[in-house]
mmCIF file of C-alpha atoms in Angstrom:
data_model
loop_
_atom_site.group_PDB
_atom_site.id
_atom_site.type_symbol
_atom_site.label_atom_id
_atom_site.label_comp_id
_atom_site.label_asym_id
_atom_site.label_seq_id
_atom_site.Cartn_x
_atom_site.Cartn_y
_atom_site.Cartn_z
ATOM 1 C CA UNK J 1 59.857 52.843 102.108
ATOM 2 C CA UNK J 2 62.264 50.534 103.318
ATOM 3 C CA UNK J 3 64.664 53.238 103.841
ATOM 4 C CA UNK J 4 62.889 53.863 107.158
ATOM 5 C CA UNK J 5 63.660 50.350 108.219
ATOM 6 C CA UNK J 6 67.187 49.303 107.630
ATOM 7 C CA UNK J 7 67.329 46.090 109.179
ATOM 8 C CA UNK J 8 63.726 45.314 107.251
ATOM 9 C CA UNK J 9 63.702 43.387 104.136
ATOM 10 C CA UNK J 10 60.609 44.453 101.743
ATOM 11 C CA UNK J 11 59.295 40.829 101.656
ATOM 12 C CA UNK J 12 58.291 40.698 105.056
ATOM 13 C CA UNK J 13 56.495 43.941 104.646
ATOM 14 C CA UNK J 14 54.053 43.144 101.816
ATOM 15 C CA UNK J 15 53.735 39.728 102.027
ATOM 16 C CA UNK J 16 49.808 39.957 103.336
ATOM 17 C CA UNK J 17 47.028 41.141 101.077
ATOM 18 C CA UNK J 18 44.737 43.954 101.822
ATOM 19 C CA UNK J 19 41.740 42.249 103.721
ATOM 20 C CA UNK J 20 43.595 39.578 105.035
ATOM 21 C CA UNK J 21 44.277 38.373 108.691
ATOM 22 C CA UNK J 22 48.150 38.994 109.040
ATOM 23 C CA UNK J 23 48.255 38.196 113.082
ATOM 24 C CA UNK J 24 51.750 37.473 112.826
ATOM 25 C CA UNK J 25 52.867 41.235 110.657
ATOM 26 C CA UNK J 26 52.924 43.182 113.764
ATOM 27 C CA UNK J 27 55.044 40.855 115.768
ATOM 28 C CA UNK J 28 57.551 39.755 112.938
ATOM 29 C CA UNK J 29 57.915 43.838 112.404
ATOM 30 C CA UNK J 30 58.459 44.158 116.441
ATOM 31 C CA UNK J 31 60.825 41.586 116.458
ATOM 32 C CA UNK J 32 63.212 42.672 113.567
ATOM 33 C CA UNK J 33 63.038 46.338 114.867
ATOM 34 C CA UNK J 34 63.785 44.825 118.707
ATOM 35 C CA UNK J 35 67.202 44.444 117.772
ATOM 36 C CA UNK J 36 67.615 48.270 116.993
ATOM 37 C CA UNK J 37 66.505 48.589 120.422
ATOM 38 C CA UNK J 38 63.539 50.967 119.288
ATOM 39 C CA UNK J 39 60.558 51.609 121.859
ATOM 40 C CA UNK J 40 56.962 51.385 121.526
ATOM 41 C CA UNK J 41 56.445 55.030 121.233
ATOM 42 C CA UNK J 42 58.997 55.542 118.890
ATOM 43 C CA UNK J 43 58.119 52.931 116.486
ATOM 44 C CA UNK J 44 54.182 54.092 116.731
ATOM 45 C CA UNK J 45 54.578 56.833 113.925
ATOM 46 C CA UNK J 46 56.614 54.736 111.756
ATOM 47 C CA UNK J 47 54.276 51.684 111.712
ATOM 48 C CA UNK J 48 51.256 54.539 110.981
ATOM 49 C CA UNK J 49 53.391 55.583 107.805
ATOM 50 C CA UNK J 50 54.111 51.997 106.559
ATOM 51 C CA UNK J 51 50.245 50.772 107.256
ATOM 52 C CA UNK J 52 49.117 54.303 105.058
ATOM 53 C CA UNK J 53 51.280 53.310 102.237
ATOM 54 C CA UNK J 54 48.684 51.594 100.331
ATOM 55 C CA UNK J 55 46.502 54.930 100.115
ATOM 56 C CA UNK J 56 49.548 57.081 99.353
ATOM 57 C CA UNK J 57 49.581 59.628 102.107
ATOM 58 C CA UNK J 58 53.502 58.373 102.994
ATOM 59 C CA UNK J 59 54.527 59.259 99.428
ATOM 60 C CA UNK J 60 53.074 62.471 99.146
ATOM 61 C CA UNK J 61 54.341 63.230 102.568
ATOM 62 C CA UNK J 62 58.373 61.849 101.311
ATOM 63 C CA UNK J 63 57.763 63.723 97.808
ATOM 64 C CA UNK J 64 57.097 66.865 99.602
ATOM 65 C CA UNK J 65 60.396 66.657 102.126
ATOM 66 C CA UNK J 66 62.117 65.964 99.060
ATOM 67 C CA UNK J 67 60.760 69.094 96.959
ATOM 68 C CA UNK J 68 61.593 70.745 99.733
ATOM 69 C CA UNK J 69 65.035 69.351 100.718
ATOM 70 C CA UNK J 70 65.307 70.184 96.751
ATOM 71 C CA UNK J 71 64.075 73.918 97.056
ATOM 72 C CA UNK J 72 66.773 74.263 100.141
ATOM 73 C CA UNK J 73 69.668 73.050 98.060
ATOM 74 C CA UNK J 74 68.790 75.315 95.396
ATOM 75 C CA UNK J 75 69.144 78.486 97.671
ATOM 76 C CA UNK J 76 72.120 77.796 99.811
ATOM 77 C CA UNK J 77 74.402 77.690 97.463
ATOM 78 C CA UNK J 78 73.114 81.242 96.055
ATOM 79 C CA UNK J 79 73.528 82.806 99.452
ATOM 80 C CA UNK J 80 76.705 81.191 100.119
ATOM 81 C CA UNK J 81 78.078 82.297 97.097
ATOM 82 C CA UNK J 82 76.567 86.057 97.716
ATOM 83 C CA UNK J 83 78.275 85.946 101.283
ATOM 84 C CA UNK J 84 81.717 84.556 99.561
ATOM 85 C CA UNK J 85 81.200 87.668 97.579
ATOM 86 C CA UNK J 86 81.208 89.841 100.349
ATOM 87 C CA UNK J 87 84.172 88.226 102.268
ATOM 88 C CA UNK J 88 86.101 88.552 99.273
ATOM 89 C CA UNK J 89 85.242 91.831 98.929
ATOM 90 C CA UNK J 90 86.278 92.685 102.640
ATOM 91 C CA UNK J 91 89.250 90.962 102.636
ATOM 92 C CA UNK J 92 90.360 92.850 99.704
ATOM 93 C CA UNK J 93 89.275 96.300 101.049
ATOM 94 C CA UNK J 94 91.333 95.287 103.986
ATOM 95 C CA UNK J 95 94.180 94.170 102.185
ATOM 96 C CA UNK J 96 94.202 97.523 100.196
ATOM 97 C CA UNK J 97 93.927 99.894 103.721
ATOM 98 C CA UNK J 98 97.103 97.694 105.250
ATOM 99 C CA UNK J 99 99.117 98.283 102.211
ATOM 100 C CA UNK J 100 98.226 102.088 102.184
ATOM 101 C CA UNK J 101 99.012 102.137 105.846
ATOM 102 C CA UNK J 102 102.171 100.158 105.844
ATOM 103 C CA UNK J 103 103.059 102.320 102.814
ATOM 104 C CA UNK J 104 102.984 105.579 105.066
ATOM 105 C CA UNK J 105 105.057 104.297 107.480
ATOM 106 C CA UNK J 106 107.547 102.712 104.814
ATOM 107 C CA UNK J 107 107.741 106.355 103.467
ATOM 108 C CA UNK J 108 108.404 107.982 106.793
ATOM 109 C CA UNK J 109 110.822 105.476 107.647
ATOM 110 C CA UNK J 110 112.800 104.932 104.395
ATOM 111 C CA UNK J 111 112.792 109.643 104.187
ATOM 112 C CA UNK J 112 113.849 109.271 108.199
ATOM 113 C CA UNK J 113 116.966 106.930 107.834
ATOM 114 C CA UNK J 114 118.354 108.569 104.739
ATOM 115 C CA UNK J 115 118.140 111.972 105.739
ATOM 116 C CA UNK J 116 119.745 110.823 109.407
ATOM 117 C CA UNK J 117 122.153 109.351 107.656
ATOM 118 C CA UNK J 118 122.877 111.674 104.994
ATOM 119 C CA UNK J 119 122.998 114.667 108.614
ATOM 120 C CA UNK J 120 125.479 112.332 110.364
ATOM 121 C CA UNK J 121 127.579 112.185 107.852
ATOM 122 C CA UNK J 122 127.948 115.906 107.442
ATOM 123 C CA UNK J 123 128.569 116.066 111.322
ATOM 124 C CA UNK J 124 130.771 113.542 111.534
ATOM 125 C CA UNK J 125 132.947 115.707 108.569
ATOM 126 C CA UNK J 126 133.333 118.384 111.272
ATOM 127 C CA UNK J 127 136.012 116.405 113.108
ATOM 128 C CA UNK J 128 136.541 113.310 110.809
ATOM 129 C CA UNK J 129 137.109 112.853 107.218
ATOM 130 C CA UNK J 130 137.667 109.350 106.343
ATOM 131 C CA UNK J 131 134.989 108.811 103.604
ATOM 132 C CA UNK J 132 136.624 105.191 102.414
ATOM 133 C CA UNK J 133 136.621 103.821 105.963
ATOM 134 C CA UNK J 134 133.173 105.365 106.669
ATOM 135 C CA UNK J 135 132.068 103.031 103.698
ATOM 136 C CA UNK J 136 133.814 100.455 104.211
ATOM 137 C CA UNK J 137 132.538 100.514 108.442
ATOM 138 C CA UNK J 138 129.042 100.996 107.027
ATOM 139 C CA UNK J 139 129.287 98.300 104.229
ATOM 140 C CA UNK J 140 130.010 95.405 107.319
ATOM 141 C CA UNK J 141 127.204 96.039 108.673
ATOM 142 C CA UNK J 142 125.080 94.406 105.896
ATOM 143 C CA UNK J 143 126.255 90.838 107.387
ATOM 144 C CA UNK J 144 123.318 91.541 109.973
ATOM 145 C CA UNK J 145 120.952 91.576 107.400
ATOM 146 C CA UNK J 146 120.085 87.853 107.326
ATOM 147 C CA UNK J 147 119.815 87.536 110.402
ATOM 148 C CA UNK J 148 117.206 89.893 111.090
ATOM 149 C CA UNK J 149 115.285 88.619 108.244
ATOM 150 C CA UNK J 150 115.626 85.169 109.926
ATOM 151 C CA UNK J 151 114.400 86.646 113.277
ATOM 152 C CA UNK J 152 111.375 87.995 111.634
ATOM 153 C CA UNK J 153 110.908 84.603 110.278
ATOM 154 C CA UNK J 154 110.859 83.234 113.523
ATOM 155 C CA UNK J 155 108.561 85.588 114.936
ATOM 156 C CA UNK J 156 105.880 85.806 111.916
ATOM 157 C CA UNK J 157 105.967 82.078 110.225
ATOM 158 C CA UNK J 158 103.542 79.044 111.717
ATOM 159 C CA UNK J 159 106.633 76.532 109.947
ATOM 160 C CA UNK J 160 109.676 77.173 111.045
ATOM 161 C CA UNK J 161 112.776 76.735 109.729
ATOM 162 C CA UNK J 162 116.156 75.958 111.061
ATOM 163 C CA UNK J 163 119.140 78.487 110.477
ATOM 164 C CA UNK J 164 121.084 76.420 107.892
ATOM 165 C CA UNK J 165 117.784 75.418 106.203
ATOM 166 C CA UNK J 166 116.700 79.120 105.338
ATOM 167 C CA UNK J 167 120.110 79.873 104.497
ATOM 168 C CA UNK J 168 119.976 76.943 102.062
ATOM 169 C CA UNK J 169 116.738 77.991 100.727
ATOM 170 C CA UNK J 170 117.964 81.514 100.186
ATOM 171 C CA UNK J 171 120.841 80.302 98.542
ATOM 172 C CA UNK J 172 119.027 79.528 95.776
ATOM 173 C CA UNK J 173 119.464 83.034 94.351
ATOM 174 C CA UNK J 174 123.013 82.016 93.208
ATOM 175 C CA UNK J 175 121.652 78.731 91.610
ATOM 176 C CA UNK J 176 120.412 75.492 91.740
ATOM 177 C CA UNK J 177 123.461 74.446 93.750
ATOM 178 C CA UNK J 178 123.600 77.152 96.237
ATOM 179 C CA UNK J 179 126.487 79.118 97.293
ATOM 180 C CA UNK J 180 129.804 78.110 96.187
ATOM 181 C CA UNK J 181 133.074 79.525 96.197
ATOM 182 C CA UNK J 182 132.977 80.228 92.499
ATOM 183 C CA UNK J 183 129.647 81.788 92.344
ATOM 184 C CA UNK J 184 130.179 83.745 95.469
ATOM 185 C CA UNK J 185 133.781 85.146 93.629
ATOM 186 C CA UNK J 186 131.797 85.716 90.391
ATOM 187 C CA UNK J 187 128.758 86.851 91.303
ATOM 188 C CA UNK J 188 129.431 89.002 94.685
ATOM 189 C CA UNK J 189 132.870 90.684 93.313
ATOM 190 C CA UNK J 190 131.226 93.403 90.882
ATOM 191 C CA UNK J 191 128.036 93.905 92.740
ATOM 192 C CA UNK J 192 130.317 94.464 95.770
ATOM 193 C CA UNK J 193 132.399 96.627 93.831
ATOM 194 C CA UNK J 194 129.722 98.609 92.565
ATOM 195 C CA UNK J 195 128.220 98.885 95.931
ATOM 196 C CA UNK J 196 131.423 100.284 97.315
ATOM 197 C CA UNK J 197 131.640 102.987 94.610
ATOM 198 C CA UNK J 198 128.175 103.882 95.147
ATOM 199 C CA UNK J 199 128.659 104.711 98.737
ATOM 200 C CA UNK J 200 131.977 106.203 98.457
ATOM 201 C CA UNK J 201 131.016 108.455 95.784
ATOM 202 C CA UNK J 202 128.102 109.732 97.487
ATOM 203 C CA UNK J 203 129.882 110.715 100.549
ATOM 204 C CA UNK J 204 132.119 112.336 98.385
ATOM 205 C CA UNK J 205 129.821 114.573 97.102
ATOM 206 C CA UNK J 206 128.632 115.529 100.863
ATOM 207 C CA UNK J 207 132.129 117.377 101.247
ATOM 208 C CA UNK J 208 131.391 119.699 98.056
ATOM 209 C CA UNK J 209 127.805 119.898 97.868
ATOM 210 C CA UNK J 210 124.833 120.115 100.519
ATOM 211 C CA UNK J 211 123.104 117.219 101.734
ATOM 212 C CA UNK J 212 120.246 118.909 99.949
ATOM 213 C CA UNK J 213 122.189 119.126 96.851
ATOM 214 C CA UNK J 214 123.489 115.577 97.156
ATOM 215 C CA UNK J 215 120.207 114.361 98.101
ATOM 216 C CA UNK J 216 118.171 115.416 94.875
ATOM 217 C CA UNK J 217 120.913 114.723 92.775
ATOM 218 C CA UNK J 218 121.057 110.984 93.625
ATOM 219 C CA UNK J 219 117.243 110.659 93.386
ATOM 220 C CA UNK J 220 117.918 111.219 89.166
ATOM 221 C CA UNK J 221 119.142 107.481 89.519
ATOM 222 C CA UNK J 222 115.814 106.549 88.334
ATOM 223 C CA UNK J 223 116.226 108.317 85.466
ATOM 224 C CA UNK J 224 119.384 106.278 84.688
ATOM 225 C CA UNK J 225 117.594 102.695 85.800
ATOM 226 C CA UNK J 226 115.283 103.693 82.969
ATOM 227 C CA UNK J 227 117.980 104.468 80.356
ATOM 228 C CA UNK J 228 120.114 101.305 81.486
ATOM 229 C CA UNK J 229 117.078 99.071 81.117
ATOM 230 C CA UNK J 230 116.226 100.272 78.108
ATOM 231 C CA UNK J 231 119.678 99.899 76.313
ATOM 232 C CA UNK J 232 121.127 96.736 78.323
ATOM 233 C CA UNK J 233 117.418 95.004 79.403
ATOM 234 C CA UNK J 234 115.626 95.625 76.096
ATOM 235 C CA UNK J 235 112.543 97.102 78.089
ATOM 236 C CA UNK J 236 109.580 98.792 76.626
ATOM 237 C CA UNK J 237 110.345 102.057 75.465
ATOM 238 C CA UNK J 238 108.424 104.997 77.081
ATOM 239 C CA UNK J 239 108.400 108.743 75.780
ATOM 240 C CA UNK J 240 107.201 110.024 79.050
ATOM 241 C CA UNK J 241 110.200 108.197 80.845
ATOM 242 C CA UNK J 242 112.594 109.477 78.180
ATOM 243 C CA UNK J 243 111.148 112.988 78.886
ATOM 244 C CA UNK J 244 111.632 112.490 82.768
ATOM 245 C CA UNK J 245 115.195 111.233 81.988
ATOM 246 C CA UNK J 246 115.735 114.794 79.709
ATOM 247 C CA UNK J 247 114.329 116.830 82.673
ATOM 248 C CA UNK J 248 116.437 114.847 85.431
ATOM 249 C CA UNK J 249 119.707 115.824 83.539
ATOM 250 C CA UNK J 250 118.745 119.440 82.845
ATOM 251 C CA UNK J 251 118.573 119.845 86.703
ATOM 252 C CA UNK J 252 121.717 118.432 87.053
ATOM 253 C CA UNK J 253 123.380 121.054 84.564
ATOM 254 C CA UNK J 254 120.786 123.593 85.993
ATOM 255 C CA UNK J 255 122.216 122.844 89.538
ATOM 256 C CA UNK J 256 125.960 123.195 88.129
ATOM 257 C CA UNK J 257 124.936 126.657 86.632
ATOM 258 C CA UNK J 258 123.499 127.733 89.803
ATOM 259 C CA UNK J 259 127.020 128.094 91.526
ATOM 260 C CA UNK J 260 128.302 129.645 88.139
ATOM 261 C CA UNK J 261 130.467 126.089 87.457
ATOM 262 C CA UNK J 262 132.642 126.446 90.167
ATOM 263 C CA UNK J 263 135.336 123.753 90.705
ATOM 264 C CA UNK J 264 134.287 122.496 93.985
ATOM 265 C CA UNK J 265 130.838 122.511 92.574
ATOM 266 C CA UNK J 266 131.854 120.486 89.717
ATOM 267 C CA UNK J 267 133.388 118.145 91.212
ATOM 268 C CA UNK J 268 130.258 117.436 94.068
ATOM 269 C CA UNK J 269 128.170 117.361 91.169
ATOM 270 C CA UNK J 270 130.031 114.797 89.467
ATOM 271 C CA UNK J 271 130.592 112.606 92.398
ATOM 272 C CA UNK J 272 126.957 112.612 93.186
ATOM 273 C CA UNK J 273 126.252 112.025 89.322
ATOM 274 C CA UNK J 274 128.291 108.768 89.539
ATOM 275 C CA UNK J 275 126.950 107.723 92.805
ATOM 276 C CA UNK J 276 123.598 107.397 91.074
ATOM 277 C CA UNK J 277 124.817 106.000 87.751
ATOM 278 C CA UNK J 278 126.462 102.979 89.961
ATOM 279 C CA UNK J 279 123.471 102.582 91.863
ATOM 280 C CA UNK J 280 121.207 102.361 88.589
ATOM 281 C CA UNK J 281 124.201 99.734 87.446
ATOM 282 C CA UNK J 282 124.018 97.967 90.349
ATOM 283 C CA UNK J 283 120.203 97.875 89.984
ATOM 284 C CA UNK J 284 119.813 96.867 86.109
ATOM 285 C CA UNK J 285 122.938 94.368 86.685
ATOM 286 C CA UNK J 286 121.053 92.760 89.815
ATOM 287 C CA UNK J 287 117.824 92.188 87.585
ATOM 288 C CA UNK J 288 119.576 90.978 84.658
ATOM 289 C CA UNK J 289 121.833 88.479 86.456
ATOM 290 C CA UNK J 290 119.969 87.538 89.540
ATOM 291 C CA UNK J 291 116.268 87.926 88.243
ATOM 292 C CA UNK J 292 113.511 88.862 90.892
ATOM 293 C CA UNK J 293 114.666 87.787 94.372
ATOM 294 C CA UNK J 294 112.328 87.597 97.226
ATOM 295 C CA UNK J 295 113.244 89.207 100.507
ATOM 296 C CA UNK J 296 114.541 86.290 102.190
ATOM 297 C CA UNK J 297 117.200 86.039 98.492
ATOM 298 C CA UNK J 298 117.985 89.821 98.704
ATOM 299 C CA UNK J 299 118.864 89.514 102.549
ATOM 300 C CA UNK J 300 120.913 86.472 101.694
ATOM 301 C CA UNK J 301 122.651 88.352 99.251
ATOM 302 C CA UNK J 302 123.448 91.582 101.159
ATOM 303 C CA UNK J 303 124.494 89.730 103.811
ATOM 304 C CA UNK J 304 127.029 88.052 101.280
ATOM 305 C CA UNK J 305 128.209 91.668 99.814
ATOM 306 C CA UNK J 306 129.031 92.424 103.834
ATOM 307 C CA UNK J 307 131.127 89.162 103.978
ATOM 308 C CA UNK J 308 133.245 89.868 101.036
ATOM 309 C CA UNK J 309 133.500 93.560 101.861
ATOM 310 C CA UNK J 310 135.030 92.528 105.285
ATOM 311 C CA UNK J 311 137.657 89.705 103.609
ATOM 312 C CA UNK J 312 138.270 91.266 100.223
ATOM 313 C CA UNK J 313 137.891 95.045 100.959
ATOM 314 C CA UNK J 314 139.717 95.152 104.123
ATOM 315 C CA UNK J 315 143.323 95.626 102.619
ATOM 316 C CA UNK J 316 141.911 99.286 101.501
ATOM 317 C CA UNK J 317 141.385 101.033 104.153
ATOM 318 C CA UNK J 318 145.060 99.825 105.597
ATOM 319 C CA UNK J 319 146.279 101.033 102.854
ATOM 320 C CA UNK J 320 145.077 104.547 102.608
ATOM 321 C CA UNK J 321 145.895 104.289 106.340
ATOM 322 C CA UNK J 322 149.632 104.091 106.005
ATOM 323 C CA UNK J 323 149.876 105.721 102.789
ATOM 324 C CA UNK J 324 148.220 109.242 104.878
ATOM 325 C CA UNK J 325 145.477 109.667 102.624
ATOM 326 C CA UNK J 326 142.785 108.578 105.440
ATOM 327 C CA UNK J 327 144.681 108.756 108.931
ATOM 328 C CA UNK J 328 143.866 109.320 112.038
ATOM 329 C CA UNK J 329 145.623 109.546 115.561
ATOM 330 C CA UNK J 330 143.887 106.380 117.179
ATOM 331 C CA UNK J 331 141.138 104.291 117.599
ATOM 332 C CA UNK J 332 139.997 105.674 120.298
ATOM 333 C CA UNK J 333 139.973 109.159 118.854
ATOM 334 C CA UNK J 334 137.657 107.605 116.319
ATOM 335 C CA UNK J 335 133.845 108.927 116.789
ATOM 336 C CA UNK J 336 132.253 105.522 117.112
ATOM 337 C CA UNK J 337 128.867 106.996 118.135
ATOM 338 C CA UNK J 338 128.921 109.038 114.766
ATOM 339 C CA UNK J 339 130.527 105.752 112.855
ATOM 340 C CA UNK J 340 127.584 103.315 114.197
ATOM 341 C CA UNK J 341 124.986 105.844 114.011
ATOM 342 C CA UNK J 342 125.631 106.105 110.355
ATOM 343 C CA UNK J 343 126.024 102.429 109.450
ATOM 344 C CA UNK J 344 122.746 101.358 111.911
ATOM 345 C CA UNK J 345 120.326 103.932 109.586
ATOM 346 C CA UNK J 346 122.147 103.078 106.327
ATOM 347 C CA UNK J 347 121.462 99.347 107.351
ATOM 348 C CA UNK J 348 117.896 100.472 107.971
ATOM 349 C CA UNK J 349 117.616 101.975 105.079
ATOM 350 C CA UNK J 350 118.213 98.904 103.078
ATOM 351 C CA UNK J 351 116.173 96.942 105.145
ATOM 352 C CA UNK J 352 113.166 99.293 104.941
ATOM 353 C CA UNK J 353 113.876 99.853 100.970
ATOM 354 C CA UNK J 354 113.414 95.793 100.524
ATOM 355 C CA UNK J 355 110.828 94.890 103.188
ATOM 356 C CA UNK J 356 108.598 97.503 101.739
ATOM 357 C CA UNK J 357 108.519 96.416 98.142
ATOM 358 C CA UNK J 358 107.194 92.828 99.956
ATOM 359 C CA UNK J 359 104.460 95.120 102.403
ATOM 360 C CA UNK J 360 103.161 97.773 100.068
ATOM 361 C CA UNK J 361 103.584 99.508 96.357
ATOM 362 C CA UNK J 362 107.276 99.710 95.072
ATOM 363 C CA UNK J 363 106.443 103.425 93.987
ATOM 364 C CA UNK J 364 106.280 104.367 97.290
ATOM 365 C CA UNK J 365 110.059 103.370 98.296
ATOM 366 C CA UNK J 366 110.763 105.705 95.313
ATOM 367 C CA UNK J 367 108.573 108.374 96.770
ATOM 368 C CA UNK J 368 110.189 108.142 100.391
ATOM 369 C CA UNK J 369 113.535 108.670 98.848
ATOM 370 C CA UNK J 370 112.196 111.492 97.099
ATOM 371 C CA UNK J 371 111.231 112.987 100.529
ATOM 372 C CA UNK J 372 114.498 112.875 101.939
ATOM 373 C CA UNK J 373 115.162 116.560 99.451
ATOM 374 C CA UNK J 374 113.269 118.252 101.446
ATOM 375 C CA UNK J 375 113.473 116.392 104.699
ATOM 376 C CA UNK J 376 117.664 117.649 104.179
ATOM 377 C CA UNK J 377 116.271 121.147 103.442
ATOM 378 C CA UNK J 378 113.889 121.430 106.758
ATOM 379 C CA UNK J 379 117.077 120.115 108.630
ATOM 380 C CA UNK J 380 119.315 122.407 107.364
ATOM 381 C CA UNK J 381 117.449 125.184 108.024
ATOM 382 C CA UNK J 382 116.837 124.332 111.407
#
């Protein structure tokens, strides 16, 4: 009962016996209520509850209120938990729908960028055949990978970081000490060589074979990735993937046999298979030495490859130029429009592959690469 009166003690309320005259009781209560600034209308029901306390009416009312409160507290968590389950299910469905939509867009973008790169290379070969210079020029564009990633970070992140802070954070892919000169040479050099070989052999194959054949042969790198992962990384053996690898190798032989094993056909198939092999080796070594990198770390690493290519590989096209292996009349005569288009689409392809792994399912990236085969076939027909 005294919980209704924070400023009242129990002794001042229950001091008078029933039936006795207590002329000062109401005055004492009113004096004690006066500091709380309670008016007569608002204090009347409270005094009535106090005067009926001896008959037990107030106790029953409080008990009923407590019971109703207990019932309310029992049903409320059930309703809230059901609402939480519904909300969680809705969020899960929304996430799946968004992943599917992003996956469809990524598939179309990956396929279009790879088809566009291949077709521009074939067009450029009509008047300009310098595959290593084209490889070196397009690899230099990888330097822009990290700036593109940081621009996306500024546009989407709630807590924005400075460029240097973000750069140091993504440098952890090289180790706890970040990017040092020793690690720059030790980790970047082999991957840069594999990157250059992959692209250079791919461009050489495009000179000997059609774009459709080269794209189909390059898709065999998935089978090579499995074989190397099984041998190097000791991945779990899967019979289905072994069958797929055997079928991929059989397809390579059949494509060479389709042209009666002509010299150009054999050389072109060898170049395409070599490009797929070096691409698979690049991926397996990346997994073994650098682990599973996130999007920011991958962007940092690809930009580092671009810097390494610009600093240490630039002497190679110079040597090829003066030895007349890859020679052109003047820099003004270079097809800069085609070269920039090829390099831009190649950069877009690499960005989309890394973004797609974050936004959607990785299998969709492989589907986008495989769809480049019918895409090149259709473009060739048109």
